[in-house]
Tab-separated table of C-alpha atoms and ligand atoms in Angstrom:
chain	number	residue	atom	x	y	z
A	1	MET	CA	-21.483	-13.458	-14.278
A	2	ALA	CA	-23.535	-10.677	-16.091
A	3	TRP	CA	-27.363	-10.889	-15.604
A	4	ASN	CA	-29.578	-11.512	-18.599
A	5	VAL	CA	-32.299	-8.934	-19.126
A	6	VAL	CA	-34.741	-9.538	-22.039
A	7	ILE	CA	-37.178	-6.761	-23.284
A	8	LEU	CA	-39.909	-8.076	-25.711
A	9	GLY	CA	-41.068	-5.142	-27.832
A	10	GLY	CA	-39.233	-1.909	-28.708
A	11	GLY	CA	-42.146	0.599	-28.789
A	12	PHE	CA	-42.739	3.315	-26.250
A	13	GLY	CA	-42.551	0.954	-23.156
A	14	GLY	CA	-39.534	-1.078	-24.478
A	15	LEU	CA	-37.314	1.815	-25.498
A	16	TYR	CA	-37.898	3.767	-22.191
A	17	THR	CA	-37.146	0.588	-20.187
A	18	ALA	CA	-33.921	-0.010	-21.883
A	19	ARG	CA	-32.761	3.623	-21.593
A	20	LYS	CA	-33.540	3.557	-17.790
A	21	LEU	CA	-31.667	0.350	-17.295
A	22	GLU	CA	-28.593	1.704	-19.247
A	23	LYS	CA	-28.879	4.748	-16.844
A	24	LEU	CA	-29.138	2.605	-13.578
A	25	LEU	CA	-26.977	-0.600	-14.235
A	26	PRO	CA	-23.286	-0.548	-13.711
A	27	PRO	CA	-21.433	-1.166	-16.905
A	28	ALA	CA	-21.005	-4.811	-17.749
A	29	SER	CA	-23.237	-5.873	-14.958
A	30	ALA	CA	-25.856	-7.040	-17.231
A	31	ARG	CA	-26.621	-7.848	-20.896
A	32	VAL	CA	-29.796	-6.214	-21.813
A	33	THR	CA	-31.502	-7.491	-25.004
A	34	LEU	CA	-34.244	-5.792	-26.689
A	35	ILE	CA	-36.353	-7.976	-29.160
A	36	ASN	CA	-38.314	-6.064	-31.810
A	37	ASP	CA	-39.667	-6.991	-35.129
A	38	VAL	CA	-38.526	-3.822	-36.841
A	39	ASN	CA	-35.405	-1.566	-36.066
A	40	PHE	CA	-37.510	1.517	-35.132
A	41	MET	CA	-40.041	2.727	-32.768
A	42	LEU	CA	-43.111	4.276	-34.371
A	43	TYR	CA	-44.132	7.584	-32.753
A	44	THR	CA	-47.795	7.081	-33.265
A	45	PRO	CA	-49.040	10.548	-32.128
A	46	LEU	CA	-47.542	11.775	-35.222
A	47	LEU	CA	-48.973	9.021	-37.495
A	48	PRO	CA	-51.943	11.212	-38.444
A	49	GLY	CA	-49.280	13.670	-39.859
A	50	ALA	CA	-47.849	10.924	-42.035
A	51	ALA	CA	-51.200	10.049	-43.332
A	52	GLY	CA	-52.131	13.565	-44.015
A	53	GLY	CA	-48.640	14.321	-45.863
A	54	THR	CA	-47.665	17.084	-43.400
A	55	LEU	CA	-44.549	14.690	-42.312
A	56	GLU	CA	-42.448	12.297	-44.192
A	57	PRO	CA	-43.120	8.762	-43.113
A	58	ARG	CA	-39.480	8.412	-42.041
A	59	HIS	CA	-39.641	11.174	-39.706
A	60	VAL	CA	-42.293	9.764	-37.619
A	61	VAL	CA	-40.253	6.873	-36.412
A	62	VAL	CA	-37.078	6.679	-34.256
A	63	PRO	CA	-34.338	4.347	-35.230
A	64	LEU	CA	-33.870	2.193	-32.050
A	65	ARG	CA	-30.083	2.054	-32.599
A	66	GLU	CA	-29.756	5.900	-32.436
A	67	GLN	CA	-31.275	5.936	-29.037
A	68	LEU	CA	-29.595	2.807	-27.417
A	69	LYS	CA	-25.998	2.805	-26.201
A	70	SER	CA	-25.314	-0.421	-24.532
A	71	THR	CA	-28.617	-2.457	-25.093
A	72	HIS	CA	-28.250	-5.231	-27.605
A	73	LEU	CA	-30.927	-4.958	-30.308
A	74	LYS	CA	-32.138	-8.111	-31.736
A	75	LEU	CA	-34.540	-7.840	-34.872
A	76	ALA	CA	-36.885	-10.982	-34.486
A	77	ARG	CA	-40.581	-11.804	-33.925
A	78	VAL	CA	-41.395	-13.147	-30.462
A	79	THR	CA	-43.284	-16.462	-30.876
A	80	GLY	CA	-43.703	-17.735	-27.421
A	81	ALA	CA	-42.327	-18.214	-23.797
A	82	ASP	CA	-42.005	-20.570	-20.975
A	83	PRO	CA	-41.868	-18.298	-17.841
A	84	SER	CA	-41.447	-21.526	-15.684
A	85	ARG	CA	-38.150	-22.260	-17.399
A	86	LYS	CA	-37.204	-18.566	-17.928
A	87	GLN	CA	-37.249	-18.938	-21.788
A	88	VAL	CA	-38.461	-17.019	-24.683
A	89	THR	CA	-38.656	-18.205	-28.315
A	90	ILE	CA	-38.101	-16.051	-31.096
A	91	ARG	CA	-37.862	-16.157	-34.914
A	92	SER	CA	-35.350	-14.228	-37.042
A	93	PRO	CA	-36.329	-12.478	-40.324
A	94	GLU	CA	-34.484	-15.297	-42.152
A	95	GLY	CA	-36.950	-17.799	-40.270
A	96	GLU	CA	-34.525	-19.206	-37.773
A	97	GLN	CA	-36.047	-20.275	-34.514
A	98	GLN	CA	-34.065	-19.365	-31.302
A	99	THR	CA	-34.542	-19.932	-27.597
A	100	LEU	CA	-33.293	-17.163	-25.270
A	101	THR	CA	-33.015	-17.435	-21.377
A	102	TYR	CA	-33.395	-14.507	-18.989
A	103	ASP	CA	-32.915	-13.591	-15.344
A	104	GLN	CA	-35.349	-10.890	-15.829
A	105	LEU	CA	-38.122	-10.335	-18.588
A	106	VAL	CA	-40.076	-7.271	-19.472
A	107	VAL	CA	-43.017	-7.690	-21.799
A	108	THR	CA	-44.120	-4.508	-23.735
A	109	ILE	CA	-45.331	-5.819	-26.935
A	110	GLY	CA	-48.148	-3.329	-27.549
A	111	SER	CA	-51.532	-3.751	-29.163
A	112	THR	CA	-53.283	-4.434	-32.516
A	113	SER	CA	-56.498	-2.958	-34.036
A	114	ARG	CA	-59.594	-4.266	-32.255
A	115	THR	CA	-61.928	-5.639	-34.960
A	116	LEU	CA	-65.461	-6.954	-34.872
A	117	PRO	CA	-67.080	-9.648	-36.740
A	118	ILE	CA	-68.745	-7.177	-39.125
A	119	PRO	CA	-69.286	-8.870	-42.646
A	120	GLY	CA	-66.791	-7.544	-45.100
A	121	LEU	CA	-64.750	-5.360	-42.594
A	122	ALA	CA	-61.542	-7.576	-42.770
A	123	GLU	CA	-61.666	-7.679	-46.581
A	124	HIS	CA	-62.374	-3.974	-47.329
A	125	ALA	CA	-61.533	-1.820	-44.521
A	126	VAL	CA	-58.162	-0.182	-43.758
A	127	GLY	CA	-56.763	-0.066	-40.320
A	128	PHE	CA	-54.894	3.038	-38.952
A	129	LYS	CA	-52.427	1.586	-36.468
A	130	THR	CA	-49.165	1.184	-38.371
A	131	LEU	CA	-47.019	3.281	-40.689
A	132	SER	CA	-47.986	1.251	-43.791
A	133	GLU	CA	-51.789	1.507	-42.956
A	134	ALA	CA	-51.189	5.303	-42.604
A	135	ILE	CA	-49.538	5.396	-45.913
A	136	ALA	CA	-51.938	3.077	-47.653
A	137	LEU	CA	-54.690	5.308	-46.544
A	138	ARG	CA	-52.983	8.496	-48.042
A	139	ASN	CA	-52.325	6.561	-51.106
A	140	ARG	CA	-55.934	5.378	-51.182
A	141	LEU	CA	-57.025	9.026	-51.108
A	142	VAL	CA	-54.730	10.066	-54.030
A	143	GLN	CA	-55.728	6.933	-56.106
A	144	THR	CA	-59.521	7.694	-55.570
A	145	LEU	CA	-59.061	11.324	-56.563
A	146	GLU	CA	-57.082	10.249	-59.762
A	147	HIS	CA	-59.764	7.713	-60.721
A	148	ALA	CA	-62.741	10.012	-59.919
A	149	GLU	CA	-61.171	12.739	-62.057
A	150	SER	CA	-60.880	10.360	-65.121
A	151	ILE	CA	-64.453	9.025	-65.274
A	152	ASP	CA	-67.641	10.238	-66.528
A	153	ASP	CA	-69.946	8.141	-64.332
A	154	ASP	CA	-71.182	10.446	-61.394
A	155	ALA	CA	-72.461	7.454	-59.274
A	156	ALA	CA	-69.053	5.800	-59.358
A	157	ARG	CA	-67.463	9.363	-58.513
A	158	ASP	CA	-69.691	9.501	-55.533
A	159	SER	CA	-68.388	6.192	-54.064
A	160	LEU	CA	-64.698	7.140	-54.934
A	161	LEU	CA	-64.952	10.623	-53.271
A	162	THR	CA	-66.750	9.304	-49.959
A	163	TYR	CA	-64.530	8.498	-47.055
A	164	VAL	CA	-65.835	6.790	-43.941
A	165	PHE	CA	-63.942	6.542	-40.598
A	166	VAL	CA	-65.291	4.219	-38.068
A	167	GLY	CA	-64.361	5.101	-34.445
A	168	ALA	CA	-64.082	8.537	-32.832
A	169	GLY	CA	-61.261	8.136	-30.080
A	170	TYR	CA	-58.428	10.602	-30.573
A	171	ALA	CA	-56.550	8.562	-33.099
A	172	GLY	CA	-59.773	8.324	-35.392
A	173	VAL	CA	-60.501	12.059	-35.195
A	174	GLU	CA	-56.770	13.166	-35.697
A	175	GLY	CA	-56.481	10.732	-38.666
A	176	LEU	CA	-59.715	11.883	-40.189
A	177	ALA	CA	-59.051	15.583	-39.650
A	178	GLU	CA	-55.580	15.241	-41.310
A	179	LEU	CA	-56.909	13.302	-44.162
A	180	GLN	CA	-59.683	15.689	-44.887
A	181	ASP	CA	-57.266	18.611	-44.653
A	182	PHE	CA	-54.993	16.868	-47.131
A	183	ALA	CA	-58.048	16.462	-49.569
A	184	ALA	CA	-58.873	20.035	-49.078
A	185	ASP	CA	-55.355	21.151	-50.032
A	186	VAL	CA	-54.935	19.064	-53.095
A	187	LEU	CA	-58.404	19.230	-54.393
A	188	GLU	CA	-57.579	22.397	-56.489
A	189	LEU	CA	-55.456	19.893	-58.677
A	190	TYR	CA	-58.539	17.977	-59.582
A	191	PRO	CA	-61.139	20.202	-61.225
A	192	ARG	CA	-63.841	17.481	-61.675
A	193	CYS	CA	-63.526	16.307	-58.002
A	194	ARG	CA	-63.604	19.849	-56.761
A	195	MET	CA	-66.881	20.387	-58.686
A	196	HIS	CA	-68.318	17.125	-57.226
A	197	GLY	CA	-67.161	17.641	-53.724
A	198	VAL	CA	-65.607	15.220	-51.348
A	199	ARG	CA	-67.525	13.652	-48.512
A	200	PHE	CA	-66.146	12.530	-45.051
A	201	VAL	CA	-68.291	10.602	-42.524
A	202	LEU	CA	-67.233	9.846	-38.932
A	203	VAL	CA	-69.227	6.975	-37.455
A	204	GLU	CA	-69.169	6.475	-33.666
A	205	ALA	CA	-71.081	3.810	-31.696
A	206	ARG	CA	-71.088	5.917	-28.488
A	207	ASP	CA	-73.119	9.054	-28.028
A	208	ARG	CA	-70.018	11.245	-27.862
A	209	LEU	CA	-66.620	11.853	-29.494
A	210	MET	CA	-63.284	11.132	-27.740
A	211	PRO	CA	-64.174	9.696	-24.185
A	212	GLU	CA	-60.497	10.403	-23.455
A	213	ILE	CA	-61.116	14.114	-22.902
A	214	SER	CA	-63.729	16.278	-21.310
A	215	GLU	CA	-67.124	16.683	-22.833
A	216	GLY	CA	-66.770	20.543	-23.399
A	217	LEU	CA	-63.478	19.922	-25.347
A	218	ALA	CA	-64.919	16.975	-27.320
A	219	GLU	CA	-67.872	19.174	-28.326
A	220	PHE	CA	-65.498	21.903	-29.547
A	221	ALA	CA	-63.618	19.332	-31.653
A	222	GLY	CA	-66.861	18.126	-32.965
A	223	SER	CA	-67.882	21.576	-33.996
A	224	GLU	CA	-64.621	22.176	-35.587
A	225	LEU	CA	-65.118	18.953	-37.727
A	226	ARG	CA	-68.648	19.902	-38.695
A	227	ARG	CA	-67.326	23.313	-39.760
A	228	ARG	CA	-65.192	21.587	-42.182
A	229	GLY	CA	-68.200	19.727	-43.595
A	230	ILE	CA	-67.568	16.482	-42.022
A	231	GLU	CA	-70.772	14.447	-41.001
A	232	ILE	CA	-70.582	12.934	-37.655
A	233	ARG	CA	-72.931	10.013	-36.907
A	234	LEU	CA	-73.018	9.215	-33.114
A	235	GLY	CA	-74.807	6.274	-31.579
A	236	THR	CA	-74.390	4.608	-34.995
A	237	THR	CA	-72.463	1.407	-35.941
A	238	ILE	CA	-71.717	-0.080	-39.337
A	239	GLU	CA	-73.403	-3.320	-40.206
A	240	ARG	CA	-71.533	-4.468	-43.327
A	241	VAL	CA	-68.827	-3.271	-45.672
A	242	SER	CA	-68.583	-3.999	-49.410
A	243	ALA	CA	-66.126	-3.020	-52.130
A	244	GLU	CA	-68.301	-0.029	-52.961
A	245	SER	CA	-70.556	0.762	-49.968
A	246	THR	CA	-71.104	0.490	-46.311
A	247	GLU	CA	-74.365	-0.028	-44.407
A	248	LEU	CA	-75.083	2.026	-41.124
A	249	SER	CA	-77.144	0.592	-38.252
A	250	ASP	CA	-79.820	3.398	-39.035
A	251	GLY	CA	-80.256	1.602	-42.441
A	252	GLU	CA	-78.363	4.214	-44.480
A	253	LEU	CA	-76.170	2.892	-47.323
A	254	ILE	CA	-73.284	5.011	-47.909
A	255	PRO	CA	-71.535	4.516	-51.230
A	256	THR	CA	-67.872	4.368	-50.432
A	257	ARG	CA	-64.634	2.586	-51.469
A	258	THR	CA	-62.737	3.781	-48.371
A	259	VAL	CA	-63.686	2.856	-44.850
A	260	ALA	CA	-61.015	3.398	-42.134
A	261	TRP	CA	-61.278	1.275	-38.967
A	262	THR	CA	-60.122	3.260	-35.858
A	263	ALA	CA	-62.385	1.669	-33.323
A	264	GLY	CA	-59.881	0.936	-30.503
A	265	VAL	CA	-57.085	-1.590	-29.747
A	266	LYS	CA	-56.529	-4.894	-28.191
A	267	PRO	CA	-53.527	-6.529	-26.598
A	268	HIS	CA	-51.272	-8.154	-29.316
A	269	PRO	CA	-52.358	-11.776	-29.834
A	270	ILE	CA	-48.828	-13.039	-28.931
A	271	VAL	CA	-49.455	-12.072	-25.491
A	272	ALA	CA	-51.801	-14.970	-25.057
A	273	GLU	CA	-48.835	-17.371	-26.059
A	274	LEU	CA	-46.524	-16.220	-23.346
A	275	GLY	CA	-47.764	-18.304	-20.397
A	276	LEU	CA	-48.672	-15.337	-18.360
A	277	PRO	CA	-51.920	-14.712	-16.445
A	278	LEU	CA	-54.385	-12.390	-18.287
A	279	ASP	CA	-57.433	-10.343	-17.400
A	280	ASP	CA	-61.045	-10.539	-19.253
A	281	ALA	CA	-59.555	-8.120	-22.012
A	282	GLY	CA	-56.615	-10.209	-22.508
A	283	ARG	CA	-54.195	-7.944	-20.984
A	284	ILE	CA	-51.280	-9.109	-18.697
A	285	LYS	CA	-52.148	-8.964	-14.940
A	286	VAL	CA	-49.570	-6.924	-12.991
A	287	ASP	CA	-49.443	-5.195	-9.721
A	288	ARG	CA	-48.751	-1.454	-9.033
A	289	TYR	CA	-44.907	-2.185	-9.546
A	290	CYS	CA	-45.652	-3.639	-13.091
A	291	GLN	CA	-44.641	-7.195	-11.777
A	292	VAL	CA	-46.757	-9.846	-13.284
A	293	GLU	CA	-48.826	-11.784	-10.834
A	294	GLY	CA	-47.123	-14.923	-9.634
A	295	PHE	CA	-43.644	-14.252	-11.234
A	296	ASP	CA	-40.944	-12.221	-9.379
A	297	ASP	CA	-38.737	-12.029	-12.628
A	298	VAL	CA	-41.456	-11.057	-15.121
A	299	TRP	CA	-42.786	-7.541	-15.677
A	300	ALA	CA	-45.393	-6.112	-18.208
A	301	ILE	CA	-46.189	-2.600	-19.254
A	302	GLY	CA	-47.804	-0.554	-21.998
A	303	ASP	CA	-50.984	-1.588	-24.082
A	304	ALA	CA	-50.273	-5.336	-23.483
A	305	ALA	CA	-50.594	-5.054	-19.604
A	306	ALA	CA	-53.340	-4.097	-17.105
A	307	VAL	CA	-51.204	-1.681	-15.028
A	308	PRO	CA	-53.435	-0.167	-12.191
A	309	ASP	CA	-54.067	3.485	-13.095
A	310	PRO	CA	-53.118	5.537	-9.991
A	311	ALA	CA	-55.545	8.272	-11.264
A	312	ARG	CA	-58.649	5.795	-11.288
A	313	PRO	CA	-58.466	3.218	-8.459
A	314	GLY	CA	-59.562	-0.187	-9.754
A	315	GLN	CA	-59.186	0.660	-13.333
A	316	PRO	CA	-56.165	-0.277	-15.723
A	317	SER	CA	-54.186	2.523	-17.159
A	318	PRO	CA	-55.425	3.725	-20.658
A	319	PRO	CA	-53.532	2.594	-23.664
A	320	THR	CA	-51.428	5.697	-24.263
A	321	CYS	CA	-47.806	6.435	-24.998
A	322	GLN	CA	-47.617	8.898	-22.055
A	323	HIS	CA	-48.456	5.852	-19.771
A	324	ALA	CA	-46.215	3.559	-21.610
A	325	ILE	CA	-43.289	5.847	-21.245
A	326	ARG	CA	-43.611	6.247	-17.478
A	327	GLN	CA	-44.324	2.505	-16.918
A	328	GLY	CA	-40.969	1.965	-19.003
A	329	ARG	CA	-39.076	4.141	-16.520
A	330	THR	CA	-40.770	2.598	-13.505
A	331	VAL	CA	-40.007	-1.000	-14.694
A	332	GLY	CA	-36.433	-0.097	-15.722
A	333	ALA	CA	-35.917	1.201	-12.138
A	334	ASN	CA	-37.636	-1.951	-10.742
A	335	VAL	CA	-35.697	-4.349	-12.799
A	336	ALA	CA	-32.412	-2.572	-11.659
A	337	ALA	CA	-33.639	-2.901	-8.003
A	338	ALA	CA	-34.211	-6.681	-8.415
A	339	LEU	CA	-30.604	-6.881	-9.612
A	340	GLY	CA	-29.499	-5.098	-6.480
A	341	GLU	CA	-29.390	-1.407	-7.711
A	342	GLY	CA	-31.751	0.867	-5.935
A	343	ALA	CA	-35.296	0.266	-4.491
A	344	LYS	CA	-38.499	-0.905	-6.167
A	345	LYS	CA	-40.978	1.635	-6.566
A	346	PRO	CA	-44.788	1.835	-7.735
A	347	PHE	CA	-46.155	3.364	-10.846
A	348	THR	CA	-47.568	6.633	-9.713
A	349	TYR	CA	-48.054	8.636	-12.958
A	350	LYS	CA	-51.376	10.598	-13.526
A	351	THR	CA	-52.175	11.972	-16.943
A	352	LEU	CA	-50.768	15.495	-17.287
A	353	GLY	CA	-52.955	16.152	-20.399
A	354	VAL	CA	-54.247	15.239	-23.732
A	355	PHE	CA	-53.870	16.923	-27.211
A	356	VAL	CA	-55.964	16.316	-30.256
A	357	ASP	CA	-54.202	17.975	-33.301
A	358	MET	CA	-56.882	18.523	-35.941
A	359	GLY	CA	-54.536	20.076	-38.700
A	360	ARG	CA	-55.056	23.645	-40.025
A	361	TYR	CA	-53.819	25.269	-36.951
A	362	GLN	CA	-56.573	23.793	-34.952
A	363	ALA	CA	-56.417	21.515	-31.930
A	364	VAL	CA	-58.013	20.876	-28.492
A	365	ALA	CA	-55.970	20.127	-25.337
A	366	GLU	CA	-56.297	19.650	-21.755
A	367	THR	CA	-53.197	20.219	-19.532
A	368	LEU	CA	-53.079	20.068	-15.769
A	369	GLY	CA	-56.820	20.979	-15.706
A	370	ILE	CA	-56.542	23.870	-18.111
A	371	ARG	CA	-58.368	23.707	-21.392
A	372	TRP	CA	-56.937	24.953	-24.701
A	373	ARG	CA	-58.603	25.146	-28.016
A	374	GLY	CA	-57.805	26.564	-31.508
A	375	PHE	CA	-54.409	27.923	-32.335
A	376	PRO	CA	-52.910	27.834	-28.859
A	377	ALA	CA	-53.869	24.282	-28.456
A	378	TRP	CA	-52.396	23.283	-31.759
A	379	PHE	CA	-49.049	25.223	-30.987
A	380	LEU	CA	-49.144	23.515	-27.586
A	381	ALA	CA	-49.622	20.112	-29.195
A	382	ARG	CA	-46.820	20.530	-31.688
A	383	SER	CA	-44.351	21.894	-29.125
A	384	TYR	CA	-45.216	18.964	-26.869
A	385	HIS	CA	-44.425	16.412	-29.609
A	386	LEU	CA	-41.379	18.230	-30.483
A	387	LEU	CA	-40.171	17.907	-26.910
A	388	MET	CA	-41.103	14.358	-26.540
A	389	MET	CA	-39.634	13.103	-29.906
A	390	PRO	CA	-36.341	11.412	-28.819
A	391	GLY	CA	-33.162	12.926	-30.325
A	392	ILE	CA	-32.288	16.428	-31.614
A	393	ARG	CA	-31.852	14.943	-35.301
A	394	ARG	CA	-35.404	13.650	-35.292
A	395	ARG	CA	-36.736	16.964	-33.862
A	396	ALA	CA	-34.976	18.877	-36.530
A	397	ARG	CA	-36.673	16.760	-39.231
A	398	LEU	CA	-40.073	17.489	-37.776
A	399	VAL	CA	-39.467	21.239	-37.746
A	400	ALA	CA	-38.132	21.065	-41.367
A	401	ASP	CA	-41.274	19.241	-42.587
A	402	TRP	CA	-43.749	21.416	-40.785
A	403	SER	CA	-41.818	24.595	-42.034
A	404	VAL	CA	-41.812	23.280	-45.687
A	405	GLY	CA	-45.486	22.232	-45.332
A	406	LEU	CA	-46.401	25.743	-44.118
A	407	LEU	CA	-44.581	27.547	-47.043
A	408	PHE	CA	-45.329	25.287	-49.891
A	409	GLY	CA	-48.297	23.118	-49.099
A	410	ARG	CA	-48.398	19.257	-49.429
A	411	ASP	CA	-47.298	16.863	-52.082
A	412	SER	CA	-49.914	14.979	-53.872
A	413	SER	CA	-47.796	12.305	-55.598
A	414	GLU	CA	-48.690	8.790	-54.629
A	415	LEU	CA	-45.838	6.432	-54.226
A	416	GLY	CA	-47.389	3.304	-53.442
A	417	GLN	CA	-44.869	1.226	-55.255
A	418	LEU	CA	-42.085	2.096	-52.972
A	419	GLY	CA	-40.582	-0.919	-51.253
A	420	HIS	CA	-42.076	-3.123	-53.749
A	421	PRO	CA	-39.605	-3.163	-56.661
A	422	PRO	CA	-40.610	-5.118	-59.809
A	423	GLN	CA	-38.936	-8.296	-60.717
A	424	LEU	CA	-36.099	-7.723	-63.187
A	425	ALA	CA	-37.000	-8.982	-66.787
A	426	ALA	CA	-33.360	-9.594	-67.290
A	427	PRO	CA	-30.320	-9.239	-65.174
A	428	GLY	CA	-29.971	-5.536	-64.501
A	429	LEU	CA	-33.134	-4.672	-66.628
A	430	SER	CA	-36.580	-3.998	-65.947
A	431	GLU	CA	-39.404	-3.577	-68.654
A	432	ARG	CA	-41.544	-1.534	-66.331
A	433	SER	CA	-41.987	2.223	-66.595
A	434	SER	CA	-40.308	4.496	-63.945
A	435	GLY	CA	-43.886	4.550	-62.353
A	436	GLY	CA	-43.603	0.769	-61.783
A	437	THR	CA	-46.267	-0.411	-64.359
A	438	ALA	CA	-45.620	-3.395	-66.842
A	439	PRO	CA	-45.651	-2.966	-70.553
A	440	ASP	CA	-49.333	-4.232	-70.622
A	441	GLY	CA	-50.232	-1.548	-67.976
A	442	SER	CA	-50.739	-4.009	-65.125
A	443	GLY	CA	-48.926	-4.936	-62.021
A	444	ARG	CA	-48.364	-1.897	-59.722
A	445	PRO	CA	-48.502	-3.437	-56.299
A	446	GLU	CA	-50.929	-0.738	-54.968
A	447	ASP	CA	-53.390	-1.511	-57.674
A	448	ALA	CA	-55.021	-3.798	-55.209
A	449	ASN	CA	-55.725	-0.803	-53.033
A	450	VAL	CA	-58.085	0.883	-55.560
A	451	ARG	CA	-61.356	-0.981	-55.933
B	1	LIG	C1	-52.924	6.397	-34.635
B	1	LIG	C2	-52.528	6.433	-33.206
B	1	LIG	C3	-52.372	7.661	-32.647
B	1	LIG	C4	-52.013	7.637	-31.193
B	1	LIG	N1	-51.714	8.802	-30.530
B	1	LIG	C5	-51.389	8.993	-29.110
B	1	LIG	C6	-51.355	10.175	-28.579
B	1	LIG	O1	-51.384	11.268	-29.292
B	1	LIG	N2	-50.925	10.133	-27.293
B	1	LIG	C7	-50.880	9.028	-26.608
B	1	LIG	O2	-50.366	8.977	-25.258
B	1	LIG	N3	-50.899	7.899	-27.061
B	1	LIG	C8	-51.379	7.721	-28.473
B	1	LIG	N4	-51.513	6.399	-29.045
B	1	LIG	C9	-51.280	5.192	-28.131
B	1	LIG	C10	-49.942	4.894	-27.984
B	1	LIG	O3	-49.273	4.654	-29.523
B	1	LIG	C11	-49.812	3.479	-27.418
B	1	LIG	O4	-50.417	3.481	-26.299
B	1	LIG	C12	-48.198	3.158	-27.177
B	1	LIG	O5	-47.662	2.974	-28.344
B	1	LIG	C13	-48.268	1.857	-26.255
B	1	LIG	O6	-46.744	1.579	-26.063
B	1	LIG	P1	-46.323	-0.031	-26.081
B	1	LIG	O7	-44.823	0.116	-25.792
B	1	LIG	O8	-47.110	-0.811	-25.260
B	1	LIG	O9	-46.537	-0.625	-27.421
B	1	LIG	P2	-45.790	0.023	-28.927
B	1	LIG	O10	-45.381	1.335	-28.735
B	1	LIG	O11	-46.922	-0.457	-29.923
B	1	LIG	O12	-44.661	-1.103	-28.939
B	1	LIG	C14	-44.651	-2.446	-29.163
B	1	LIG	C15	-43.617	-2.870	-30.114
B	1	LIG	O13	-43.609	-4.490	-30.113
B	1	LIG	C16	-43.298	-4.724	-31.342
B	1	LIG	N5	-43.911	-6.057	-31.564
B	1	LIG	C17	-45.197	-6.428	-31.587
B	1	LIG	N6	-45.322	-7.715	-31.702
B	1	LIG	C18	-44.132	-8.332	-31.766
B	1	LIG	C19	-43.540	-9.590	-31.924
B	1	LIG	N7	-44.227	-10.621	-31.948
B	1	LIG	N8	-42.205	-9.644	-31.873
B	1	LIG	C20	-41.396	-8.548	-31.722
B	1	LIG	N9	-41.748	-7.445	-31.663
B	1	LIG	C21	-43.084	-7.129	-31.644
B	1	LIG	C22	-43.974	-3.653	-32.166
B	1	LIG	O14	-43.412	-3.610	-33.614
B	1	LIG	C23	-43.522	-2.489	-31.401
B	1	LIG	O15	-42.406	-1.804	-31.778
B	1	LIG	C24	-51.908	6.479	-30.449
B	1	LIG	C25	-52.050	5.180	-31.053
B	1	LIG	C26	-52.320	5.330	-32.421
B	1	LIG	C27	-52.396	3.947	-33.068
């Protein structure tokens, strides 16, 4: 009888676990099922490129079926688990509940944005964790430029053309830098906005940027951002957010209609429903083999798990795809070992380096103890991502996007209505314009994004 292996989550951890199992397990010895809520893996390090318009949104994702050979991909949401009965419950996109049983379970369900109970934050801020959030941010930028170009009220223009990013980890810094770069590129198309100027503000509670990298490199990144006119407020938090402003802890009220929240991640909430032991931060407790405490048939990796970091004894691994990929390979080998193929091995990966791509041929990087900055770091970052992007076809798409961007600049069209087709007025007919507006001018789904 074939073994049943179930993997929850098809991101970095899940994809690399499945690929390792495909390599190690003899054909037909096991049925490996990967459960994911979408049919692709989001290559998050390139998300800022999608927000900044240097990459097509479809080119920063990896269709899972292109990467999996014998693994069975099941599109569904994980809703719970009962590890004492070796069961997982899922809900299909059509709403059908199903219970799956397993012999070995791997949990790699990732994380969500870590929010705080700040008044107005949930209602008015935009996250920067998913593809739709990145595209919403880009659309918001274009919509605010369009709106600001068409009005006479200078105060309103001020709030439309001010963009506040909260959180200066590498995701926040890269996202802000790419978006500001995009604004600088398209501003010549908006003469009134160009005269008025755009304002970008980065707010960070700690007293430095990007604790993930060394202080010298972070300072270089900071000076590059300041050189571009970006204001950096360290040791500052936001106290409240409204539709037209945000208030800082130093009392300043910044008129803005765009607050992007990039202040860290927390394990996905579904992790708490799986009946597994959790640490104080809500991550699944595992040992150095990525095996869940108290269960010899359950493994957990990636952002959702506290995998001991070989580089920093006593601390969990940082939430990065570098770690999730290597943990995926480790746990793939360990599940195979549990099924009789090979020996169990610990997770030993130590970070090789970190890149922060800031657009405009600028980046900072630290690899194997060597620091890079400026163009060499930017070139290194792009080459690294090209190498790490799974599949030659996906790599070719990245090269094509980057080359077209270099030659022709970026596209300023705003396609917020994509994926939200209007209801048909009559069979086969729509009364809406080709831009998606109703005859009375209302009703574009993205109108909600402009406040
Ligand atoms: C903007 C941004 C930039 C980043 N840049 C870098 C970088 O440059 N370098 C780096 O090393 N790391 C980077 N990271 C971090 C990196 O993305 C994560 O650490 C990594 O994705 C973690 O892998 P994972 O497998 O744990 O989770 P994920 O890759 O997030 O995968 C989890 C999967 O589970 C799915 N899922 C979630 N809930 C359910 C459910 N209930 N049912 C079914 N499926 C579900 C999700 O759709 C997803 O496919 C970045 C993150 C962000 C947000």
